[in-house]
Structure formats: structure tokens, C-alpha cells
Amino acid sequence: MPDFVPPPSAELHLHIEGTIEPEHIIEMSRRNGVPIPSMDVDELRARYAFSDLQSFLDLHYSNLTVLRTERDFFELATGYLDRAARANVRRAEIFFDPQTHIGNGTPLSVVMSGLTRALGDSERTHGISSALIMCFLRDLGAQAADEMLTAILPYREHIIGVGLDSTEIGYGPELFVDVYARAAAEGLRLVAHAGEEGGPETVAATIELLHVERIDHGIRAMEDPRVVELLRSRRIPVTVCPLSNVALRAVPSLAEHPLPRMLAEGLMVTVSSDDPPYFGGYVDANYRALVDELGMTAGDLEQLAMNSFDAAFITDAQRVHWQDEVRAHFA
Ligand code: ADE
Ligand code: ZN
């Protein structure tokens, strides 16, 4: 399929820190005087082989020590938006992990300034509408999440919602009930990672306890028909990242990925890239792999792209406009 053109879509599961390319890591290491294990791109890339989520997170957080300045965050987000535009992304709802950067000694004001400068008027500069979702690092616990929510409130106008990421096993949704309730009271939209490594019961608990509007990953929901029914009956979108799931061994191979079954079950599945340079590609590569390795049809891709706009936190007018573009793409 030499002339594959990805559909217009909304990318709803993308960690901006996870878009750092090895070339960026080396450049920022040099610029900021932060040592890294190798200054060779191929050697850095050779480390991108993972056995599970934690093995990725360990490398991911270690690479992120190079991010220090407003310029770094601006360049990071600009790099992603430029690349996503080439993948036909029309809307990007972008996760960021401020606790990581504060832990590395970078003030929140620096992070927010760099990201918001890159995203500001992104429709004009990159052809993409964009928004920020602040994630709590679940392994830092409830108290730290609560403090992070308080710290971000002066920047309330720059974020549309909160999410929950990092180590899933051992840090269940029950820890974050209060902070999610506080975020909801602030009018923030609610999403959370669940069912990437944790079982279907964690997906159900995340929905019931945190009242999230979307589930990020959610693939293990398929192991329990009651959780599938919960997602279907409440029309809760699931942001699936196929290449990520293979790279982190959440599924044995793409051919065995549950995504086709999720669509067949009538779930509102969307496709995203998670942390693209680490997992083998941006959202266009994910769509393409679904065709090449899972035999998905143009009709399936159209459904996934339509779903992405149904699941996005956008206006009705935006939804109608972009879904018309999806129909035209497949006409
Ligand atoms: N942080 C970045 N990528 C992640 C993922 N796939 N799961 C949990 N936390 C993450
Ligand atoms: Zn993720």
C-alpha cells in the first residue's frame, strides 16, 4: 500500500514528553549540560527495547532529565505538532507530566510557558487545534497529586482536563478519588489510563470511582464481558495505542491485538500513538499497521477516525466540520 494517506483524525492519547526524539535528547543534553549515557543517536535508539511498561518508564524518565528550559518545552511541542500535521491530525489533546519536570528542578512556570507558547494559535501555525491535559503520576501517590492540582490552578485556563499515567499496577484509581472530585469541581475534563497492564476490574473501578469521560488504553477490558458492557452502554471512548501495546508487550503481537474485537463489540475505540519515537511511529504509522498487519478495511479506519472526533473535547461545530472531512477522505 505505497500511497497510504492517514485519515484526518483527533489524537487523544499522546504524551508530549514521549515525543522526544533521540536527536533532541542529545541536543538538549549538550545545551543544558545534563549528562546522558551516550551522545550517539544509534546507541540511544538501541536502548528502545522494552519488556513491560516499567522498563519503558525507567528509560523515559531518565531521558527526560535533559528537558530544562522554556525553549526545550517549546521545541518539544512544536516538533510534535509539525509531525502530527503531516499525519493529518486535526486536533491533538496532549498529555504532559509536570511532576516529572518539577522533580528534575524545573519550575512549573517554565514548563507551562514553553508548552503554551508552542500550542498557542496552533491552528494557524501548525494547522492543528490543540489542548493540554495534565497527568498525575500515579506512583507519586494521592498527596502529591493533590498538591499538583493546587499548583496548576493558576494555569487553569491553559488545561482542559486531568489524566492519570505512569506505573499502573499497585497504584489503583481508589487513591485518586478525592483529587478527581476536586478537578471535576474546577470544571476540568477527566480521563485516566487503565487496563494497559491492570485487569478489567481496574477499568471498571476507574469509571465508577473517578467518573472519567475516556479510558486511555483499556485493552484489558476485553477480558470481562461486564466491563465491555459498561464501556458500551455508557459510550465511554477508549484511546487505544496499538504499536505501544506491542512494544510494551501488553499484547504478544499486532495480529493478536484486541482492537478489531473492540470495534466489533461496538466500543468507541480511537487510535493514538502514546510515545511515538519509542514505539515505532506516529499516529499515521499506527493506522497503517492496522491495515498492513490486522487487515483492517477502509470502513474500519473511517469508523476509528469518526470516533476520534466523537471522543474529543471539541465544539459541535468542530466535530461536524472534521467528521465531514473524514467522510470526504473515504468517499
Ligand atoms: N507515560 C507515558 N506513556 C505511558 C503509558 N503508555 N502508560 C502509562 N504511563 C505512561
Ligand atoms: Zn499513555
CSV table of C-alpha atoms and ligand atoms in Angstrom, one decimal:
chain,number,residue,atom,x,y,z
A,1,MET,CA,0.0,0.0,0.0
A,2,PRO,CA,2.6,2.6,-1.2
A,3,ASP,CA,0.3,5.6,-1.2
A,4,PHE,CA,-1.3,5.3,2.2
A,5,VAL,CA,-2.7,8.6,3.4
A,6,PRO,CA,-3.8,8.6,7.0
A,7,PRO,CA,-7.4,9.8,7.7
A,8,PRO,CA,-8.0,13.2,9.3
A,9,SER,CA,-8.2,12.4,13.0
A,10,ALA,CA,-8.0,13.6,16.6
A,11,GLU,CA,-5.1,12.3,18.5
A,12,LEU,CA,-6.3,11.9,22.1
A,13,HIS,CA,-3.6,9.8,23.8
A,14,LEU,CA,-0.2,11.4,23.3
A,15,HIS,CA,2.4,12.2,26.0
A,16,ILE,CA,4.3,15.2,24.9
A,17,GLU,CA,7.4,14.1,26.8
A,18,GLY,CA,7.2,10.8,25.0
A,19,THR,CA,7.6,12.6,21.6
A,20,ILE,CA,11.2,13.5,22.4
A,21,GLU,CA,13.4,12.1,19.6
A,22,PRO,CA,17.0,10.8,20.3
A,23,GLU,CA,18.4,13.8,18.3
A,24,HIS,CA,16.5,16.1,20.7
A,25,ILE,CA,17.8,14.3,23.7
A,26,ILE,CA,21.4,14.7,22.6
A,27,GLU,CA,20.9,18.4,21.6
A,28,MET,CA,19.3,19.3,24.9
A,29,SER,CA,21.9,17.3,26.9
A,30,ARG,CA,24.6,19.3,25.2
A,31,ARG,CA,22.8,22.6,25.5
A,32,ASN,CA,21.9,22.2,29.2
A,33,GLY,CA,25.0,20.3,30.3
A,34,VAL,CA,23.0,17.3,31.5
A,35,PRO,CA,24.9,14.1,31.0
A,36,ILE,CA,23.3,11.1,29.3
A,37,PRO,CA,24.6,7.6,28.8
A,38,SER,CA,25.6,8.1,25.1
A,39,MET,CA,25.8,11.0,22.7
A,40,ASP,CA,25.2,8.7,19.8
A,41,VAL,CA,21.8,8.5,18.2
A,42,ASP,CA,22.0,4.9,17.3
A,43,GLU,CA,23.2,3.9,20.7
A,44,LEU,CA,20.4,5.8,22.3
A,45,ARG,CA,17.9,4.2,20.0
A,46,ALA,CA,19.4,0.7,20.7
A,47,ARG,CA,18.1,1.1,24.2
A,48,TYR,CA,14.5,1.3,23.0
A,49,ALA,CA,13.6,-2.4,23.6
A,50,PHE,CA,11.2,-3.0,26.4
A,51,SER,CA,9.9,-5.9,28.4
A,52,ASP,CA,6.9,-4.2,30.0
A,53,LEU,CA,5.6,-0.7,30.9
A,54,GLN,CA,8.0,-0.2,33.8
A,55,SER,CA,11.1,-0.9,31.7
A,56,PHE,CA,9.9,1.8,29.3
A,57,LEU,CA,9.1,4.3,32.1
A,58,ASP,CA,12.5,3.9,33.6
A,59,LEU,CA,14.2,4.8,30.3
A,60,HIS,CA,11.6,7.5,29.6
A,61,TYR,CA,12.1,9.3,32.9
A,62,SER,CA,15.9,9.1,32.6
A,63,ASN,CA,15.8,10.7,29.1
A,64,LEU,CA,13.6,13.5,30.4
A,65,THR,CA,16.3,14.8,32.7
A,66,VAL,CA,17.6,16.8,29.7
A,67,LEU,CA,14.5,18.9,29.4
A,68,ARG,CA,15.1,22.1,31.4
A,69,THR,CA,14.3,25.4,29.7
A,70,GLU,CA,11.3,27.1,28.2
A,71,ARG,CA,12.9,26.7,24.8
A,72,ASP,CA,13.2,22.9,25.4
A,73,PHE,CA,9.4,22.6,26.1
A,74,PHE,CA,8.6,24.9,23.2
A,75,GLU,CA,10.7,22.9,20.8
A,76,LEU,CA,9.4,19.6,22.1
A,77,ALA,CA,5.7,20.6,21.5
A,78,THR,CA,6.5,22.3,18.2
A,79,GLY,CA,8.2,19.2,16.9
A,80,TYR,CA,5.2,17.1,17.7
A,81,LEU,CA,2.7,19.5,16.2
A,82,ASP,CA,4.6,19.7,13.0
A,83,ARG,CA,4.9,16.0,12.7
A,84,ALA,CA,1.3,15.4,13.7
A,85,ALA,CA,0.1,17.9,11.0
A,86,ARG,CA,1.9,15.7,8.4
A,87,ALA,CA,-0.1,12.7,9.8
A,88,ASN,CA,-3.3,14.5,9.1
A,89,VAL,CA,-4.1,15.2,12.8
A,90,ARG,CA,-6.6,18.0,13.1
A,91,ARG,CA,-7.0,18.0,16.8
A,92,ALA,CA,-4.4,17.0,19.5
A,93,GLU,CA,-5.3,16.6,23.2
A,94,ILE,CA,-1.9,16.4,24.6
A,95,PHE,CA,-0.8,14.9,28.0
A,96,PHE,CA,2.0,16.4,30.0
A,97,ASP,CA,3.6,15.3,33.3
A,98,PRO,CA,4.6,18.4,35.3
A,99,GLN,CA,5.5,16.3,38.3
A,100,THR,CA,8.4,14.8,36.3
A,101,HIS,CA,9.9,18.2,35.5
A,102,ILE,CA,9.3,19.8,38.9
A,103,GLY,CA,11.1,16.7,40.3
A,104,ASN,CA,14.0,17.5,37.9
A,105,GLY,CA,14.2,21.0,39.3
A,106,THR,CA,12.4,22.9,36.5
A,107,PRO,CA,9.7,25.4,37.7
A,108,LEU,CA,6.2,24.8,36.6
A,109,SER,CA,6.1,28.3,35.1
A,110,VAL,CA,8.9,27.3,32.7
A,111,VAL,CA,7.1,24.1,31.6
A,112,MET,CA,3.8,26.0,31.1
A,113,SER,CA,5.4,28.9,29.2
A,114,GLY,CA,7.2,26.6,26.7
A,115,LEU,CA,4.2,24.4,26.1
A,116,THR,CA,1.6,27.1,25.9
A,117,ARG,CA,3.8,29.2,23.5
A,118,ALA,CA,4.0,26.2,21.2
A,119,LEU,CA,0.3,25.4,21.4
A,120,GLY,CA,-1.0,29.0,21.2
A,121,ASP,CA,-2.8,29.5,18.0
A,122,SER,CA,-1.6,26.1,16.8
A,123,GLU,CA,-4.4,26.1,14.3
A,124,ARG,CA,-2.7,28.9,12.4
A,125,THR,CA,0.9,27.9,12.9
A,126,HIS,CA,0.5,24.1,12.5
A,127,GLY,CA,-3.0,23.6,11.1
A,128,ILE,CA,-3.9,21.7,14.3
A,129,SER,CA,-6.3,22.6,17.1
A,130,SER,CA,-4.7,21.6,20.4
A,131,ALA,CA,-5.2,21.4,24.1
A,132,LEU,CA,-3.3,20.2,27.2
A,133,ILE,CA,-4.3,17.5,29.7
A,134,MET,CA,-2.3,17.5,32.9
A,135,CYS,CA,-1.5,13.9,34.1
A,136,PHE,CA,-0.8,12.9,37.7
A,137,LEU,CA,1.9,10.4,38.1
A,138,ARG,CA,0.1,7.6,39.9
A,139,ASP,CA,3.3,6.2,41.6
A,140,LEU,CA,3.8,9.5,43.4
A,141,GLY,CA,0.6,9.0,45.2
A,142,ALA,CA,-2.5,10.9,46.2
A,143,GLN,CA,-1.0,13.7,48.3
A,144,ALA,CA,1.4,14.6,45.5
A,145,ALA,CA,-1.5,14.6,43.0
A,146,ASP,CA,-3.5,16.9,45.3
A,147,GLU,CA,-0.5,19.3,45.6
A,148,MET,CA,0.0,19.2,41.8
A,149,LEU,CA,-3.7,20.1,41.2
A,150,THR,CA,-3.3,23.1,43.6
A,151,ALA,CA,-0.1,24.2,41.8
A,152,ILE,CA,-1.7,24.1,38.3
A,153,LEU,CA,-4.8,26.1,39.2
A,154,PRO,CA,-3.1,29.5,38.4
A,155,TYR,CA,-2.8,28.0,34.9
A,156,ARG,CA,-6.3,26.7,34.8
A,157,GLU,CA,-7.2,28.4,31.6
A,158,HIS,CA,-4.4,26.5,29.8
A,159,ILE,CA,-5.5,23.0,30.5
A,160,ILE,CA,-8.8,21.3,29.6
A,161,GLY,CA,-8.5,18.3,31.8
A,162,VAL,CA,-6.6,15.9,34.0
A,163,GLY,CA,-5.3,12.4,33.4
A,164,LEU,CA,-3.5,9.6,35.3
A,165,ASP,CA,-0.4,7.9,34.0
A,166,SER,CA,2.8,6.1,34.9
A,167,THR,CA,3.0,2.7,36.8
A,168,GLU,CA,-0.4,1.2,36.8
A,169,ILE,CA,0.0,-2.0,38.9
A,170,GLY,CA,-0.1,-1.1,42.6
A,171,TYR,CA,-1.5,2.4,42.2
A,172,GLY,CA,-5.2,1.9,41.6
A,173,PRO,CA,-7.9,4.5,41.0
A,174,GLU,CA,-9.1,4.4,44.6
A,175,LEU,CA,-6.0,6.5,45.5
A,176,PHE,CA,-7.2,9.4,43.3
A,177,VAL,CA,-10.9,9.7,44.2
A,178,ASP,CA,-10.6,13.0,46.0
A,179,VAL,CA,-8.2,14.7,43.6
A,180,TYR,CA,-10.5,13.7,40.6
A,181,ALA,CA,-13.5,15.1,42.5
A,182,ARG,CA,-11.6,18.4,43.1
A,183,ALA,CA,-10.6,18.5,39.4
A,184,ALA,CA,-14.3,17.9,38.4
A,185,ALA,CA,-15.4,20.8,40.6
A,186,GLU,CA,-12.9,23.0,38.8
A,187,GLY,CA,-14.7,22.1,35.5
A,188,LEU,CA,-11.8,20.0,34.2
A,189,ARG,CA,-12.4,17.1,31.9
A,190,LEU,CA,-11.5,13.7,33.3
A,191,VAL,CA,-9.6,10.9,31.7
A,192,ALA,CA,-7.3,8.2,33.0
A,193,HIS,CA,-5.0,5.3,31.9
A,194,ALA,CA,-6.5,2.0,32.9
A,195,GLY,CA,-6.4,-1.6,31.6
A,196,GLU,CA,-3.0,-1.3,29.9
A,197,GLU,CA,-1.4,-3.7,32.3
A,198,GLY,CA,-4.1,-3.7,35.0
A,199,GLY,CA,-7.0,-6.1,34.6
A,200,PRO,CA,-10.6,-5.4,33.6
A,201,GLU,CA,-11.6,-4.7,37.2
A,202,THR,CA,-9.3,-1.6,37.2
A,203,VAL,CA,-11.1,-0.3,34.1
A,204,ALA,CA,-14.4,-0.6,35.9
A,205,ALA,CA,-13.1,0.9,39.1
A,206,THR,CA,-11.6,3.8,37.2
A,207,ILE,CA,-15.0,4.5,35.6
A,208,GLU,CA,-17.0,4.1,38.8
A,209,LEU,CA,-14.7,5.8,41.2
A,210,LEU,CA,-13.1,8.6,39.2
A,211,HIS,CA,-16.1,9.3,36.8
A,212,VAL,CA,-13.7,9.6,33.8
A,213,GLU,CA,-15.0,10.5,30.4
A,214,ARG,CA,-12.5,8.4,28.5
A,215,ILE,CA,-10.3,5.4,29.3
A,216,ASP,CA,-6.7,5.5,28.0
A,217,HIS,CA,-5.6,2.1,26.7
A,218,GLY,CA,-8.4,0.0,28.2
A,219,ILE,CA,-7.5,-3.1,26.2
A,220,ARG,CA,-7.8,-5.5,29.1
A,221,ALA,CA,-11.4,-4.5,29.5
A,222,MET,CA,-12.0,-7.2,26.8
A,223,GLU,CA,-11.3,-9.9,29.3
A,224,ASP,CA,-14.6,-9.3,31.1
A,225,PRO,CA,-17.9,-9.0,29.2
A,226,ARG,CA,-19.3,-7.0,32.1
A,227,VAL,CA,-16.7,-4.3,31.6
A,228,VAL,CA,-17.2,-4.4,27.8
A,229,GLU,CA,-20.9,-3.8,28.5
A,230,LEU,CA,-20.1,-0.9,30.9
A,231,LEU,CA,-18.0,0.8,28.3
A,232,ARG,CA,-20.5,0.2,25.5
A,233,SER,CA,-23.7,1.2,27.5
A,234,ARG,CA,-22.1,4.4,28.7
A,235,ARG,CA,-20.4,5.1,25.4
A,236,ILE,CA,-17.1,5.7,27.1
A,237,PRO,CA,-14.4,6.2,24.5
A,238,VAL,CA,-11.2,4.1,24.7
A,239,THR,CA,-8.0,5.6,23.4
A,240,VAL,CA,-6.1,2.6,22.0
A,241,CYS,CA,-2.4,2.7,21.1
A,242,PRO,CA,-1.6,-0.4,19.0
A,243,LEU,CA,2.1,0.0,18.4
A,244,SER,CA,2.6,0.9,22.1
A,245,ASN,CA,0.8,-2.2,23.2
A,246,VAL,CA,3.1,-4.4,21.1
A,247,ALA,CA,6.3,-2.6,22.1
A,248,LEU,CA,5.4,-2.8,25.9
A,249,ARG,CA,4.3,-6.4,25.5
A,250,ALA,CA,0.8,-5.7,26.7
A,251,VAL,CA,-0.2,-7.8,23.6
A,252,PRO,CA,2.0,-10.5,22.1
A,253,SER,CA,1.8,-9.2,18.5
A,254,LEU,CA,-0.3,-6.8,16.5
A,255,ALA,CA,-2.0,-9.7,14.8
A,256,GLU,CA,-3.4,-10.6,18.3
A,257,HIS,CA,-4.4,-7.1,19.2
A,258,PRO,CA,-8.0,-6.9,20.6
A,259,LEU,CA,-8.8,-3.7,18.6
A,260,PRO,CA,-10.8,-5.5,15.9
A,261,ARG,CA,-12.9,-7.2,18.6
A,262,MET,CA,-13.3,-3.9,20.4
A,263,LEU,CA,-14.8,-2.4,17.3
A,264,ALA,CA,-16.9,-5.5,16.7
A,265,GLU,CA,-18.3,-5.1,20.2
A,266,GLY,CA,-19.4,-1.6,19.4
A,267,LEU,CA,-17.0,0.2,21.6
A,268,MET,CA,-16.0,3.8,20.8
A,269,VAL,CA,-12.4,2.9,20.0
A,270,THR,CA,-9.9,5.6,18.9
A,271,VAL,CA,-6.3,5.2,17.7
A,272,SER,CA,-3.3,7.2,19.1
A,273,SER,CA,0.5,6.9,19.3
A,274,ASP,CA,1.2,7.3,23.0
A,275,ASP,CA,5.0,7.9,22.9
A,276,PRO,CA,5.8,7.6,19.2
A,277,PRO,CA,9.6,7.5,18.8
A,278,TYR,CA,9.8,4.8,21.4
A,279,PHE,CA,7.2,2.5,19.9
A,280,GLY,CA,7.8,2.6,16.2
A,281,GLY,CA,5.8,5.5,14.9
A,282,TYR,CA,3.3,8.4,15.0
A,283,VAL,CA,-0.4,8.0,14.6
A,284,ASP,CA,-0.1,7.5,10.8
A,285,ALA,CA,2.1,4.5,11.4
A,286,ASN,CA,-0.5,3.1,13.8
A,287,TYR,CA,-3.3,3.4,11.3
A,288,ARG,CA,-1.1,1.9,8.6
A,289,ALA,CA,-0.1,-1.0,10.8
A,290,LEU,CA,-3.8,-1.8,11.4
A,291,VAL,CA,-4.2,-2.1,7.6
A,292,ASP,CA,-1.0,-4.0,6.9
A,293,GLU,CA,-0.9,-6.3,9.9
A,294,LEU,CA,-4.5,-6.6,11.0
A,295,GLY,CA,-6.2,-6.4,7.7
A,296,MET,CA,-8.4,-3.5,8.7
A,297,THR,CA,-10.6,-2.1,6.0
A,298,ALA,CA,-11.1,1.5,4.8
A,299,GLY,CA,-14.5,1.2,6.6
A,300,ASP,CA,-12.8,0.3,9.9
A,301,LEU,CA,-10.4,3.3,9.6
A,302,GLU,CA,-13.3,5.6,8.8
A,303,GLN,CA,-15.1,4.4,11.9
A,304,LEU,CA,-11.9,4.9,14.0
A,305,ALA,CA,-11.4,8.4,12.7
A,306,MET,CA,-15.1,9.4,13.2
A,307,ASN,CA,-14.8,8.0,16.7
A,308,SER,CA,-11.8,10.1,17.4
A,309,PHE,CA,-13.9,13.3,16.8
A,310,ASP,CA,-16.8,11.9,18.8
A,311,ALA,CA,-14.5,11.3,21.7
A,312,ALA,CA,-12.6,14.6,21.5
A,313,PHE,CA,-13.3,17.6,23.8
A,314,ILE,CA,-14.4,19.9,21.0
A,315,THR,CA,-17.3,22.0,20.0
A,316,ASP,CA,-20.2,20.6,17.9
A,317,ALA,CA,-19.2,22.8,15.0
A,318,GLN,CA,-15.6,21.5,15.1
A,319,ARG,CA,-17.0,17.9,15.2
A,320,VAL,CA,-19.3,18.4,12.2
A,321,HIS,CA,-16.5,20.1,10.2
A,322,TRP,CA,-13.8,17.4,10.9
A,323,GLN,CA,-16.2,14.5,10.5
A,324,ASP,CA,-17.2,15.9,7.1
A,325,GLU,CA,-13.5,15.8,6.2
A,326,VAL,CA,-13.3,12.2,7.3
A,327,ARG,CA,-16.3,11.3,5.1
A,328,ALA,CA,-14.7,13.1,2.2
A,329,HIS,CA,-11.4,11.3,2.7
A,330,PHE,CA,-13.1,8.0,2.4
A,331,ALA,CA,-15.6,8.9,-0.3
B,1,ADE,N1,3.6,7.6,30.4
B,1,ADE,C1,4.0,7.6,29.1
B,1,ADE,N2,3.5,6.6,28.4
B,1,ADE,C2,2.7,5.9,29.3
B,1,ADE,C3,2.0,4.7,29.1
B,1,ADE,N3,1.8,4.0,28.0
B,1,ADE,N4,1.4,4.2,30.2
B,1,ADE,C4,1.5,4.8,31.4
B,1,ADE,N5,2.2,5.9,31.6
B,1,ADE,C5,2.8,6.5,30.5
B,2,ZN,ZN,-0.2,6.7,27.6
